[in-house]
Amino acid sequence: MKLLVTALCAASASAFAPSCASSKKSALNAVSWSPDEDAFAYGLPGTLDPAPEFDPFGLSEGKDLNTMKKYREAETQHGRVAMLAFIGLLVTEEPIEFHPLFEAYNKDIGPAIRHLDEVRSASPFFFEVLGLVIGALELQRALTGWKAPGDGVNYADLNEDYFPGDVGFDPLGLKPDDPEEFFAMSTKELQHGRVAMLGTAGIIAQELVNGKEIFVNLGLAADRFDPNSVPVQF
């Protein structure tokens, strides 16, 4: 089990870390994008009808280009994590119950909000490995998109030629070369990420309320979960 999880984590790290060659070329250069100071969010992807300039709290008002790029970077990355989390919530619960870290065929491991308890019990070292993997990925992203500190440079500033979210990871070659197609795809990714963030938050909130899996709440799966079977009780 430990060897399997270590191998999975190592594979994940190598898969998501962009190569040195690919990180030199950003989508900003690939699509010849230039900011439009008169457009909403400087013309960055993410606006879509029927609410093309949706900003009810005015977070984008008076912000410079670097700040807006960081907003889009954060939104893109959080959206990607939320999309993975949403799939993980559905796949690891009843009725599918597929979990690569431990056997779920002999008992119902319950709602996804309790799975980390089970992981800690079955593979205590997992979180240390996970922390190293996440740290390596974030370091690579920082080296790709952010300016190096020193010589009066603000370490929080993005590189001028870095396009928000373009960390050089495109194993299937899906990124279009045409500017319009690229912007359309980026907007779709942002929109799907936004929906995933709301959906994931909703599922987690519901499971915290009654401790039942989402498909059980919907009446689409039987409730076989025994709360007394989890390592941590609350």
XYZ file of C-alpha atoms in Angstrom:
234
model
C 0.000 0.000 0.000
C 2.711 2.463 0.980
C 4.705 1.708 -2.164
C 1.593 2.160 -4.281
C 0.676 5.520 -2.783
C 4.261 6.759 -3.060
C 4.343 5.759 -6.719
C 1.023 7.510 -7.349
C 2.216 10.695 -5.688
C 5.483 10.660 -7.625
C 3.639 10.121 -10.879
C 1.276 12.973 -10.087
C 4.159 15.309 -9.374
C 5.924 14.497 -12.625
C 2.709 14.770 -14.585
C 1.712 18.211 -13.352
C 5.168 19.775 -13.303
C 5.756 21.554 -16.628
C 8.963 20.921 -18.456
C 11.656 23.590 -18.610
C 11.204 23.933 -22.341
C 7.450 24.389 -22.240
C 7.523 26.892 -19.391
C 9.521 29.322 -21.505
C 6.602 29.846 -23.877
C 3.475 31.299 -22.379
C -0.001 31.472 -23.799
C 0.360 35.238 -23.733
C 3.002 34.969 -26.452
C 1.213 32.145 -28.231
C -1.934 34.193 -28.834
C -0.292 37.630 -29.079
C -2.491 38.981 -26.294
C -2.230 42.581 -25.156
C -4.248 44.208 -22.346
C -7.134 46.522 -23.204
C -7.372 49.251 -20.566
C -10.882 50.168 -21.716
C -12.239 46.616 -21.408
C -13.517 44.897 -18.282
C -10.625 43.193 -16.430
C -8.271 44.460 -19.155
C -9.871 42.086 -21.630
C -8.850 38.919 -19.777
C -10.992 35.814 -20.325
C -13.821 35.084 -17.930
C -16.695 37.334 -19.001
C -19.740 35.693 -20.506
C -23.357 36.593 -21.284
C -25.865 37.110 -19.758
C -23.653 38.842 -17.135
C -20.495 39.719 -19.057
C -19.072 42.152 -16.486
C -20.272 40.492 -13.292
C -18.519 42.159 -10.344
C -21.174 42.998 -7.727
C -18.600 43.849 -5.039
C -16.471 46.029 -7.319
C -13.318 44.009 -6.715
C -11.905 44.925 -10.108
C -12.496 48.669 -9.874
C -9.301 50.700 -9.966
C -7.061 47.627 -10.040
C -3.934 47.623 -12.178
C -3.122 44.944 -14.745
C -0.831 42.960 -12.459
C -3.499 42.751 -9.762
C -6.163 41.629 -12.229
C -3.841 38.972 -13.615
C -3.259 37.693 -10.075
C -7.024 37.609 -9.497
C -7.490 35.553 -12.651
C -4.551 33.315 -11.705
C -6.054 32.611 -8.286
C -9.518 32.023 -9.720
C -8.205 29.668 -12.399
C -6.139 27.592 -9.979
C -8.886 27.383 -7.356
C -11.344 26.416 -10.082
C -9.082 23.592 -11.246
C -8.762 22.247 -7.714
C -12.531 22.513 -7.242
C -13.225 20.582 -10.460
C -10.968 17.763 -9.271
C -12.562 17.906 -5.825
C -16.081 17.757 -7.263
C -15.238 14.633 -9.255
C -13.529 13.151 -6.217
C -16.579 13.757 -4.035
C -18.850 11.916 -6.450
C -16.535 9.038 -7.334
C -15.465 8.100 -3.803
C -18.962 7.998 -2.316
C -21.929 5.653 -2.681
C -22.848 4.148 -5.085
C -19.489 4.226 -6.925
C -17.113 4.182 -3.960
C -13.820 4.047 -5.839
C -10.892 5.133 -3.694
C -7.252 4.446 -4.681
C -5.826 4.815 -1.166
C -7.671 2.014 0.618
C -10.147 -0.782 0.055
C -13.752 0.355 0.143
C -15.399 -2.858 -1.022
C -15.814 -4.324 2.462
C -17.430 -1.320 4.151
C -19.043 2.013 3.396
C -16.408 4.664 4.099
C -19.053 7.326 4.361
C -19.207 10.928 3.130
C -16.132 12.405 1.520
C -15.672 14.867 4.378
C -14.678 11.871 6.555
C -12.300 10.211 4.085
C -9.213 12.020 5.348
C -9.784 10.341 8.717
C -9.686 6.972 6.979
C -6.623 7.911 4.948
C -4.756 9.019 8.061
C -5.606 5.700 9.694
C -4.738 3.488 6.703
C -1.712 5.419 5.422
C -0.391 7.825 8.075
C 2.513 8.968 5.920
C 0.225 10.115 3.094
C -0.172 13.694 4.289
C 3.575 14.236 4.535
C 4.010 12.993 0.967
C 1.052 15.074 -0.169
C 2.578 18.183 1.414
C 5.842 17.598 -0.463
C 4.010 17.084 -3.762
C 1.900 20.221 -3.347
C 4.984 22.198 -2.345
C 6.865 21.033 -5.444
C 3.964 21.952 -7.723
C 3.538 25.380 -6.146
C 7.276 26.038 -6.362
C 7.249 25.180 -10.073
C 4.240 27.461 -10.603
C 5.987 30.289 -8.765
C 9.122 29.869 -10.840
C 7.051 29.881 -14.021
C 4.759 32.830 -13.376
C 6.273 35.077 -10.735
C 9.158 37.491 -10.808
C 12.228 36.542 -8.795
C 12.736 38.804 -5.755
C 15.610 41.229 -5.656
C 16.779 44.477 -7.291
C 13.631 46.299 -6.207
C 11.312 43.711 -7.749
C 8.149 42.892 -5.836
C 8.167 39.132 -5.366
C 4.350 39.088 -5.615
C 4.336 40.461 -9.183
C 3.717 38.188 -12.157
C 6.048 38.097 -15.130
C 4.934 40.359 -17.966
C 4.835 37.452 -20.440
C 2.938 35.107 -18.110
C -0.719 34.495 -18.863
C -2.839 33.610 -15.807
C -3.126 29.848 -15.424
C -0.685 28.893 -18.174
C 1.815 26.753 -16.253
C 2.874 24.856 -19.367
C 0.848 21.714 -18.580
C -0.924 20.561 -21.748
C -0.159 16.844 -22.253
C -3.002 16.379 -24.763
C -2.160 19.456 -26.829
C -5.582 21.026 -26.331
C -4.448 24.654 -26.152
C -5.434 26.412 -29.404
C -3.079 28.703 -31.267
C -5.908 30.899 -32.488
C -6.485 33.819 -30.058
C -10.285 33.646 -30.199
C -10.354 29.892 -29.636
C -7.856 30.205 -26.796
C -9.912 32.913 -25.073
C -13.099 30.877 -25.518
C -11.439 27.829 -23.953
C -10.041 29.903 -21.078
C -13.485 31.356 -20.408
C -15.020 27.874 -20.411
C -12.403 26.702 -17.916
C -13.106 29.653 -15.639
C -16.870 29.139 -15.832
C -16.621 25.423 -15.135
C -14.268 26.180 -12.255
C -16.708 28.706 -10.788
C -19.566 26.219 -10.943
C -17.316 23.534 -9.418
C -16.359 25.817 -6.527
C -20.023 26.486 -5.756
C -20.977 22.829 -6.220
C -18.147 21.523 -4.051
C -18.928 24.031 -1.304
C -22.593 23.012 -1.427
C -21.835 19.286 -1.144
C -19.428 19.819 1.745
C -21.934 22.024 3.562
C -24.732 19.458 3.124
C -22.556 16.609 4.380
C -21.518 18.655 7.394
C -25.197 19.216 8.229
C -26.332 15.584 8.429
C -23.205 13.468 7.804
C -24.723 11.642 4.812
C -23.291 11.142 1.340
C -24.655 13.360 -1.393
C -26.298 10.541 -3.396
C -27.854 9.239 -0.175
C -29.278 12.718 0.418
C -30.720 12.651 -3.094
C -32.281 9.233 -2.516
C -30.154 7.613 -5.234
C -28.089 5.341 -2.996
C -28.610 3.278 0.136
C -27.238 4.564 3.433
C -24.801 1.864 4.612
C -22.447 4.170 6.510
C -21.799 3.487 10.189
C -20.374 6.647 11.857
C -18.821 4.466 14.567
C -16.587 2.806 11.977
C -14.429 5.858 11.267
C -11.165 6.312 13.224
C -12.013 9.840 14.415
C -15.336 10.474 16.142
C -17.085 13.856 16.239
